[in-house]
PDB file of C-alpha atoms in Angstrom:
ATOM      1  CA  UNK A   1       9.550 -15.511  -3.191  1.00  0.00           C
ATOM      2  CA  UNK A   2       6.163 -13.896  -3.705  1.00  0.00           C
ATOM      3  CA  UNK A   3       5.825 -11.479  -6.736  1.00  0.00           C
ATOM      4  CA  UNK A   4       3.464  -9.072  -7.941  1.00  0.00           C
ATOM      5  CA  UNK A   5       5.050  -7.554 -11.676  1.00  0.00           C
ATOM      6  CA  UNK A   6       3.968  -4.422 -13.722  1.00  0.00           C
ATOM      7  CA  UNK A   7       5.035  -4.754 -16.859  1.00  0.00           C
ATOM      8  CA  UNK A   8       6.492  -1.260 -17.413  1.00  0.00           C
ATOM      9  CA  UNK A   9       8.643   0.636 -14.934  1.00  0.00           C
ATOM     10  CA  UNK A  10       8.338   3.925 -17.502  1.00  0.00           C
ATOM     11  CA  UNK A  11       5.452   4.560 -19.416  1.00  0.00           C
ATOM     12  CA  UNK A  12       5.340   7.650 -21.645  1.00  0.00           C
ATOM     13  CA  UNK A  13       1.771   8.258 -23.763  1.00  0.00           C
ATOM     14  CA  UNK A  14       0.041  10.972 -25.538  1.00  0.00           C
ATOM     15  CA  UNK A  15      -3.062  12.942 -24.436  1.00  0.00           C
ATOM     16  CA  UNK A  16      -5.976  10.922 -25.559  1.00  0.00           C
ATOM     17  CA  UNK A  17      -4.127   7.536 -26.448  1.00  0.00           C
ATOM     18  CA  UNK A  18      -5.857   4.278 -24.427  1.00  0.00           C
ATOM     19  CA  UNK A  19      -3.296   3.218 -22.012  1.00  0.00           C
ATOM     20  CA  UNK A  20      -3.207  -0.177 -20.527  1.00  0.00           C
ATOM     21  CA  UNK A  21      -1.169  -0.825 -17.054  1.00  0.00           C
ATOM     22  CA  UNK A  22      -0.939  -4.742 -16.374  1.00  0.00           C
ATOM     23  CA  UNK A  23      -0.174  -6.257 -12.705  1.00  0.00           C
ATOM     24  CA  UNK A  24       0.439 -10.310 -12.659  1.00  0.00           C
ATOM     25  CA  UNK A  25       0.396 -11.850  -9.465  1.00  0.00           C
ATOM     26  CA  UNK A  26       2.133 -15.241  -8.750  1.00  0.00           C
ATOM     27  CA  UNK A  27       0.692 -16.178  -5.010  1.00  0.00           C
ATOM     28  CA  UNK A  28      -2.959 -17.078  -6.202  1.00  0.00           C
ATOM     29  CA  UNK A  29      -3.796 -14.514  -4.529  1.00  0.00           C
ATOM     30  CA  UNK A  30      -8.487 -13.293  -4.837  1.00  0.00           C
ATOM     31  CA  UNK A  31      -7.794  -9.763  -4.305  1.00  0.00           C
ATOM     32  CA  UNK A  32      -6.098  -6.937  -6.568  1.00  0.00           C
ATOM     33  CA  UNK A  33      -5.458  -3.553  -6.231  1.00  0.00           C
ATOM     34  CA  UNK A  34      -4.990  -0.392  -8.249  1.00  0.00           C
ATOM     35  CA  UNK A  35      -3.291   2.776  -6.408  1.00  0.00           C
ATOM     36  CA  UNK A  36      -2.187   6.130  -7.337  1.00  0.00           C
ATOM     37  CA  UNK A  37       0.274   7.720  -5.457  1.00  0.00           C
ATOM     38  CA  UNK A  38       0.926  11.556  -6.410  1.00  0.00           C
ATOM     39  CA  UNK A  39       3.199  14.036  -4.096  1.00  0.00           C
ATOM     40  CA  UNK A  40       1.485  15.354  -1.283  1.00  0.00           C
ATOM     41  CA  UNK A  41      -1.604  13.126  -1.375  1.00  0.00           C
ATOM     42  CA  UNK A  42      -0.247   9.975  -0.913  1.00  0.00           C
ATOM     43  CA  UNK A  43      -1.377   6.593  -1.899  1.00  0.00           C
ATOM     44  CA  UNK A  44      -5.142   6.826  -3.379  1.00  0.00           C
ATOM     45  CA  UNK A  45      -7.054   3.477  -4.517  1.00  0.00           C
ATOM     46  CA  UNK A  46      -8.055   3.798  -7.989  1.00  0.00           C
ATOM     47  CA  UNK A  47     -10.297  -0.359  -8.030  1.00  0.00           C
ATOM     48  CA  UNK A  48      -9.611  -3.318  -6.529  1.00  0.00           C
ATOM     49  CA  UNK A  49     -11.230  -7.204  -7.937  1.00  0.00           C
ATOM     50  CA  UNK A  50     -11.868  -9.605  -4.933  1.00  0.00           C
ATOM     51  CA  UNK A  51     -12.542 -12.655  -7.953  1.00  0.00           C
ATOM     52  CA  UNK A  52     -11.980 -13.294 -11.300  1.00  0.00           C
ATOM     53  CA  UNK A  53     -14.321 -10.947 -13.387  1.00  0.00           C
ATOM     54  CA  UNK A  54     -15.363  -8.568 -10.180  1.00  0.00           C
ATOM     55  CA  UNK A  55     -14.550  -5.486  -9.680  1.00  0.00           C
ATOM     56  CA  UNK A  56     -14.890  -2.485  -6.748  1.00  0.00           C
ATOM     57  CA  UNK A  57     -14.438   1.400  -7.200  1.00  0.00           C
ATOM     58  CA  UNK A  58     -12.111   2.476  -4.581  1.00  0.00           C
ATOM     59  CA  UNK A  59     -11.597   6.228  -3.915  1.00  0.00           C
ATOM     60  CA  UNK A  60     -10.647   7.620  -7.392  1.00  0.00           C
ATOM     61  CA  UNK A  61     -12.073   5.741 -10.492  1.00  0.00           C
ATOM     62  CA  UNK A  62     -13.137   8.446 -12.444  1.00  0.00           C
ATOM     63  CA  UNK A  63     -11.311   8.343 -15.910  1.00  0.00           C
ATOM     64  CA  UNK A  64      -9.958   4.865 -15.275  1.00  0.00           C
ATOM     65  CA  UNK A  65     -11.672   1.379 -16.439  1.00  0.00           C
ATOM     66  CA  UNK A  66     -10.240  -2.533 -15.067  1.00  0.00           C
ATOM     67  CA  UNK A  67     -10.614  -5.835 -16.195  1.00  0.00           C
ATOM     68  CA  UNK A  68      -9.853  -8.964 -14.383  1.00  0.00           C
ATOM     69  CA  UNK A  69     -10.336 -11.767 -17.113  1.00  0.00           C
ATOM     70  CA  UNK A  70      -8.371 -14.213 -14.956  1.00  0.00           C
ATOM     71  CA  UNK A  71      -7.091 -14.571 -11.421  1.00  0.00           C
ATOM     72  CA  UNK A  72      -3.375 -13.926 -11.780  1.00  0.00           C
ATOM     73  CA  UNK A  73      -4.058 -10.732 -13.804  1.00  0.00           C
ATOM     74  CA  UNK A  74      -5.104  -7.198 -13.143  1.00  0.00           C
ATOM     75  CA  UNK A  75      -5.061  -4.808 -15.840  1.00  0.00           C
ATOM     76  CA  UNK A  76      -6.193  -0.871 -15.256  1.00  0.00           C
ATOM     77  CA  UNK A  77      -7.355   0.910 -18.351  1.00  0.00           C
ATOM     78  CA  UNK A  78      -7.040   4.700 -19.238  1.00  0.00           C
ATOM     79  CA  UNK A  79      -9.716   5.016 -21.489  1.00  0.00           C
ATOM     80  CA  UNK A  80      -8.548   8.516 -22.675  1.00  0.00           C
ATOM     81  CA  UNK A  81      -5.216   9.623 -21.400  1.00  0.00           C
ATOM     82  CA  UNK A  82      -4.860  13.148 -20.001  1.00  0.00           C
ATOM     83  CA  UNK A  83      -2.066  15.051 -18.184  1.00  0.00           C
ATOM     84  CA  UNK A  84      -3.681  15.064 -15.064  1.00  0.00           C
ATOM     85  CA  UNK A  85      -3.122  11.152 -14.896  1.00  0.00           C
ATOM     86  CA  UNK A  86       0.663  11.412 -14.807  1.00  0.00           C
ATOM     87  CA  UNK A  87       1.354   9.206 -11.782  1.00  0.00           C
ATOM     88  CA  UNK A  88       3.226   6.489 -10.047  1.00  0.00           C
ATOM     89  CA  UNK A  89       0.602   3.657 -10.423  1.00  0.00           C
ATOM     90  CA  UNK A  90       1.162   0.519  -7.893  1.00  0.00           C
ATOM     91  CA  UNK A  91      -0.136  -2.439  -7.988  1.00  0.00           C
ATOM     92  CA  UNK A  92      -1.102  -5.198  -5.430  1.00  0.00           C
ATOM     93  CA  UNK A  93      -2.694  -8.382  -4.321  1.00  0.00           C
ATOM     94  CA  UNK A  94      -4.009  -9.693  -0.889  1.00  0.00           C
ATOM     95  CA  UNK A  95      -4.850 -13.368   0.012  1.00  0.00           C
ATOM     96  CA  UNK A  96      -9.195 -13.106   0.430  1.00  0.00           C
ATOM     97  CA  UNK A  97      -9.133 -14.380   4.452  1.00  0.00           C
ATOM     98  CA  UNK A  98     -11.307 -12.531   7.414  1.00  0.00           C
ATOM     99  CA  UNK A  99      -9.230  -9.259   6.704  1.00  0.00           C
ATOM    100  CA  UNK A 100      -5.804 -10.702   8.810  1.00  0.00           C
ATOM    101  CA  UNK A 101      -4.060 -10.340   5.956  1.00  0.00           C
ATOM    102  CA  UNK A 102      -0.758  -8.442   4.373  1.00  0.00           C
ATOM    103  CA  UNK A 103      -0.887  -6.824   0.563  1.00  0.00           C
ATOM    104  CA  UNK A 104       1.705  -7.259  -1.682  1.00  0.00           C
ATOM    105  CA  UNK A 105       2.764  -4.512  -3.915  1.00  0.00           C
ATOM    106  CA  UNK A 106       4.578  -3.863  -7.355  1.00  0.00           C
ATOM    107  CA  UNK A 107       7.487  -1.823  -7.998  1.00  0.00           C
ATOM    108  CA  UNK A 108       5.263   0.984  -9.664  1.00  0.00           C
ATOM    109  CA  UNK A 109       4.482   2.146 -13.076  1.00  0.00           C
ATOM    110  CA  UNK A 110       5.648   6.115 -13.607  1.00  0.00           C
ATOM    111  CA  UNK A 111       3.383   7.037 -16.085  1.00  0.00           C
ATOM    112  CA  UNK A 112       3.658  10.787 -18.077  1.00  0.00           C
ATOM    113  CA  UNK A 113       0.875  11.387 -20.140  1.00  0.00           C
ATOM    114  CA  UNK A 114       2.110  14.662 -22.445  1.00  0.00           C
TER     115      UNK A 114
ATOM    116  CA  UNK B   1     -11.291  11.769   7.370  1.00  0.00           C
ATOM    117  CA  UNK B   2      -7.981  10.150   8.362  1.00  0.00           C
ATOM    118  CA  UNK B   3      -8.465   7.352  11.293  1.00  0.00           C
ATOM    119  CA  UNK B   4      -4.376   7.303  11.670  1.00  0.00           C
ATOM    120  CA  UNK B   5      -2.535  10.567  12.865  1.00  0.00           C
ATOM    121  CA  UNK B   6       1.495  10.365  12.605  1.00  0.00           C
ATOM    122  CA  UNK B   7       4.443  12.778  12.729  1.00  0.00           C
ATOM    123  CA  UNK B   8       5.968  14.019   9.237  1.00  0.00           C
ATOM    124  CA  UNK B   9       9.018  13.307   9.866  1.00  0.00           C
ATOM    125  CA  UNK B  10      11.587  12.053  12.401  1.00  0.00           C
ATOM    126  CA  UNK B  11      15.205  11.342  12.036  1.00  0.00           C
ATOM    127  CA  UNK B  12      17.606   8.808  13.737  1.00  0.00           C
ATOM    128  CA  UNK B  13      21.251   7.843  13.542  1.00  0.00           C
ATOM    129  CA  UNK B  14      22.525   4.412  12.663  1.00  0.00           C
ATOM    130  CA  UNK B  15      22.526   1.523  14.873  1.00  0.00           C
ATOM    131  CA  UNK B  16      20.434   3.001  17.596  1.00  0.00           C
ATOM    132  CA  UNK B  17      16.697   2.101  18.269  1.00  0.00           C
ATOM    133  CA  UNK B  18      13.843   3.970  15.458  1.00  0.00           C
ATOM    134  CA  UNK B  19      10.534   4.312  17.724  1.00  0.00           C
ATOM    135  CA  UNK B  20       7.563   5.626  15.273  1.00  0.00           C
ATOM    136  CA  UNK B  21       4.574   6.618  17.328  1.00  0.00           C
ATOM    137  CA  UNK B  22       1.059   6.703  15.929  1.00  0.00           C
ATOM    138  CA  UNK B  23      -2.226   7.816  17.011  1.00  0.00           C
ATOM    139  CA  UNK B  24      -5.428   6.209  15.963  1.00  0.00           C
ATOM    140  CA  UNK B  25      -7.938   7.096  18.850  1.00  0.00           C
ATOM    141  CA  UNK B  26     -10.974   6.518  17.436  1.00  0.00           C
ATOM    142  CA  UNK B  27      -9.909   2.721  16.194  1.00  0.00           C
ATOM    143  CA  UNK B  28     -12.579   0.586  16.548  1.00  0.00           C
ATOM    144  CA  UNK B  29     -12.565  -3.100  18.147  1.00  0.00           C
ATOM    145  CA  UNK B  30     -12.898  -4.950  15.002  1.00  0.00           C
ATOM    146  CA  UNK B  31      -9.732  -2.892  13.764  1.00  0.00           C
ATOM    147  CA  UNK B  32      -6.128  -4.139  13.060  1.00  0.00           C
ATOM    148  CA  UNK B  33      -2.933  -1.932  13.145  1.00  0.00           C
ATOM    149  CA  UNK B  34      -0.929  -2.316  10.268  1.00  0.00           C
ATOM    150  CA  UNK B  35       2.205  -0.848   9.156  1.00  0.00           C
ATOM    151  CA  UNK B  36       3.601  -0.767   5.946  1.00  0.00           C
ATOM    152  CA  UNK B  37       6.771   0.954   4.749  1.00  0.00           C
ATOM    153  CA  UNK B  38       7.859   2.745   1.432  1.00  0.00           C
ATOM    154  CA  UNK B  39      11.264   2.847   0.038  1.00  0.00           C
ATOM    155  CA  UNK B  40      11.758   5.124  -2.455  1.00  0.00           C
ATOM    156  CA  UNK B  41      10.892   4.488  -6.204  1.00  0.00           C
ATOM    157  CA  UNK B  42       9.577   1.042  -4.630  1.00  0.00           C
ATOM    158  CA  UNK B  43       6.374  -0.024  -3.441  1.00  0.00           C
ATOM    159  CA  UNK B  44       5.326  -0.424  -0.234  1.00  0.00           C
ATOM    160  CA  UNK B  45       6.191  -2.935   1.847  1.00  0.00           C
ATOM    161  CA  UNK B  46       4.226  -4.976   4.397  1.00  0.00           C
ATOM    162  CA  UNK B  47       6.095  -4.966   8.040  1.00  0.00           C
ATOM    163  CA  UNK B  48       3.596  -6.036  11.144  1.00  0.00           C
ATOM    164  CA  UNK B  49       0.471  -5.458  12.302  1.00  0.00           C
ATOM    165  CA  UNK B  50      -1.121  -6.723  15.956  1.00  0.00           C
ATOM    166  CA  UNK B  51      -4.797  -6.513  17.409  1.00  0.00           C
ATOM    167  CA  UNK B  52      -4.258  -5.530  21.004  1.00  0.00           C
ATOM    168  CA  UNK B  53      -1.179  -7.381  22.082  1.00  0.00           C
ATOM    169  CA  UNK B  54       2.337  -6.559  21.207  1.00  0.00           C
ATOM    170  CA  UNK B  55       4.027  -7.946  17.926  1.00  0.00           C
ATOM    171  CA  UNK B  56       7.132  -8.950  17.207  1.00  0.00           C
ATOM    172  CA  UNK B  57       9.053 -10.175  13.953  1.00  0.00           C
ATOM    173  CA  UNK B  58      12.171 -10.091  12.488  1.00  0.00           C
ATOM    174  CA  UNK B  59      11.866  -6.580  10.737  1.00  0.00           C
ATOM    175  CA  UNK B  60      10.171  -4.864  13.793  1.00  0.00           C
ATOM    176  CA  UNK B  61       8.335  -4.513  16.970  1.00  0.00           C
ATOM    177  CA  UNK B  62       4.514  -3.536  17.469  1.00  0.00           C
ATOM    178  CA  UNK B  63       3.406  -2.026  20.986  1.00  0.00           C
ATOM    179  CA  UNK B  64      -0.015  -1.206  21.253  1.00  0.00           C
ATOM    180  CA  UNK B  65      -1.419   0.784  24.555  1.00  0.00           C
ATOM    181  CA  UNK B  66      -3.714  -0.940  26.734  1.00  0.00           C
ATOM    182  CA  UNK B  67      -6.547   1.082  25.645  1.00  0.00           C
ATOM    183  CA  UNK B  68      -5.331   0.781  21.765  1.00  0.00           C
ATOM    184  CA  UNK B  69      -5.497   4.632  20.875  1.00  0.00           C
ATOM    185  CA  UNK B  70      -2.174   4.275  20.001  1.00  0.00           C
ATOM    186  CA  UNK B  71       1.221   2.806  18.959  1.00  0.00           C
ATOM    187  CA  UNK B  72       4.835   2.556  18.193  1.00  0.00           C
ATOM    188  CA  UNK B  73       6.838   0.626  15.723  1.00  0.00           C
ATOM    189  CA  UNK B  74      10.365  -0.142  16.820  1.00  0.00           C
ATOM    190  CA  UNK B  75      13.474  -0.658  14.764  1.00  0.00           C
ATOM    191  CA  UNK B  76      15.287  -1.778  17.261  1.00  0.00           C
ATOM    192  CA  UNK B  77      18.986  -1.033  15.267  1.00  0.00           C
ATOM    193  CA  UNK B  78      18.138   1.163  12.537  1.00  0.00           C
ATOM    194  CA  UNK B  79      20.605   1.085   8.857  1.00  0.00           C
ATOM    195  CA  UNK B  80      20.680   3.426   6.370  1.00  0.00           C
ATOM    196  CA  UNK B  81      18.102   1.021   4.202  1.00  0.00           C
ATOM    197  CA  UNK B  82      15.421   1.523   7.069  1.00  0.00           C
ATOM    198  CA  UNK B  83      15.184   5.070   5.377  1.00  0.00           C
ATOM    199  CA  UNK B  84      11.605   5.054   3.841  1.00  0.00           C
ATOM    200  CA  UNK B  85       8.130   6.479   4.889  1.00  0.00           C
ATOM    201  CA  UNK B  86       6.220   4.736   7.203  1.00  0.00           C
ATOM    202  CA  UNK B  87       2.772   4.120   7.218  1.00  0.00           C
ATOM    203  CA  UNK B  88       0.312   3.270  10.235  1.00  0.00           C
ATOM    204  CA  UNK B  89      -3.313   1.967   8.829  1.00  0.00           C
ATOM    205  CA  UNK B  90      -6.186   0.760  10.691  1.00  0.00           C
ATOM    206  CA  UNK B  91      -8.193  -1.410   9.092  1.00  0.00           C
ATOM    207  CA  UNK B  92     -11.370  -3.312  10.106  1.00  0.00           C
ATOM    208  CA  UNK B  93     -11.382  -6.988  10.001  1.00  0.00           C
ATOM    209  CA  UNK B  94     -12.976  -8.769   6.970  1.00  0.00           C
ATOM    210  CA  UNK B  95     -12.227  -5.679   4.794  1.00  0.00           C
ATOM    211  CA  UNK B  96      -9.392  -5.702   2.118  1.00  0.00           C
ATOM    212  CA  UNK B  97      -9.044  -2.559   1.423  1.00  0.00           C
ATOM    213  CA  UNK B  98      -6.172  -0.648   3.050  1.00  0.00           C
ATOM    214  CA  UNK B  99      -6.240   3.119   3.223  1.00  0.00           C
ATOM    215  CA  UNK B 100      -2.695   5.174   3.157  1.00  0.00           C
ATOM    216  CA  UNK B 101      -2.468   8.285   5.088  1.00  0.00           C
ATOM    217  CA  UNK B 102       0.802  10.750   4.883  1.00  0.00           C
ATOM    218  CA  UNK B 103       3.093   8.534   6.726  1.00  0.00           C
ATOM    219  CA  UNK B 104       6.313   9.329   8.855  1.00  0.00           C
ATOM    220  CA  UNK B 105       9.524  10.002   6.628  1.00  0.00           C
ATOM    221  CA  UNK B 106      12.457   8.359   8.591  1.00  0.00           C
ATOM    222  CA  UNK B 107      15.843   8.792   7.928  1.00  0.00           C
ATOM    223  CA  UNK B 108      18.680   7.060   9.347  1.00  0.00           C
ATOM    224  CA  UNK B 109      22.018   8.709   9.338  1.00  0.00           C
ATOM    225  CA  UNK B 110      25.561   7.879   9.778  1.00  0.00           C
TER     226      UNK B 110
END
């Protein structure tokens, strides 16, 4: 059975505190994804890595950093935590084909930042 | 800008058939129609998508019109556990990216 796992279900931090969310795919698959999903705006990508070592803004990567050091693992970085990054973070992963293609996601990471 | 437009919400009872329409009438031809559904505190959750002609699998049903501006998921004997928010997406071929809109909140009752 395919997998994609974030290692924290809960995540509570502290305004200013470097925060690291990690996503570890088991399908082998080239492309990873970071989303935000808030109420009333919906699902919002934060990066996404099509290799080992690359990396894409998506939509909303202001305050956030990645790193993609090898192809299994995706890590998103809060560089400075503030309150206005409390959020259900998901993660997911895509096969790299001609776009024909389904994601897989994580269960989420709820972060509070207080 | 969103590419996808859907209702906010729809309800349906148990057992009969869940028929999610979705408008996308400025898709392009090098555009997929995906859906993808959210339970909740889970993440999404990939169910079809189709290019023109209609899909079928063992979660769901895709029709697309002839002209493509448009579509409808069927669940064609909806549970209680088919309660979740739907999502239509277009998305261009040779792109990975996929790009959420509101989504349809179903939910199935007794």
């Amino acid at each position: 059975d395919v997998k994609v796992t974030q290692s924290s279900r809960y995540l509570v931090k502290r305004t200013g505190e470097k925060v690291f969310l990690e996503c570890v795919q088991d399908m082998d698959h080239e492309n990873m994804f970071w989303y935000r999903q808030d109420p009333g705006l919906g699902l919002r990508l934060i990066y996404f890595s099509y290799d080992v070592k690359m990396k894409e803004k998506g939509d909303i990567p202001e305050g956030y950093s990645v790193s993609r050091e090898k192809k299994e693992r995706f890590s998103l970085i809060l560089e400075s935590a503030s309150t206005n990054q409390t959020s259900m973070y998901l993660c997911a992963s895509s096969p790299e084909s001609l776009g024909n293609t389904e994601a897989f996601f994580g269960q989420g990471t709820r972060l509070t930042v207080v | 800008d969103a590419k996808t437009t859907q209702p906010p919400s729809m309800d349906c009872a148990e057992g009969r058939a869940a028929n999610l329409p979705c408008n996308h009438s400025t898709i392009s031809g090098n555009e997929y129609v995906y859906w993808y559904r959210q339970i909740h505190s889970q993440g999404p959750q990939y169910i079809i998508h189709g290019l023109k002609n209609n899909e079928t699998n063992e979660m769901a049903s895709l029709i697309i019109t002839e002209d493509r501006k448009s579509s409808t998921l069927i669940l064609p004997h909806a549970t209680l556990r088919d309660t979740a928010v739907y999502y239509c997406i277009v998305r261009v071929v040779g792109y990975s990216t996929l790009t959420f809109g509101k989504g349809t909140m179903l939910l199935v009752s007794p």
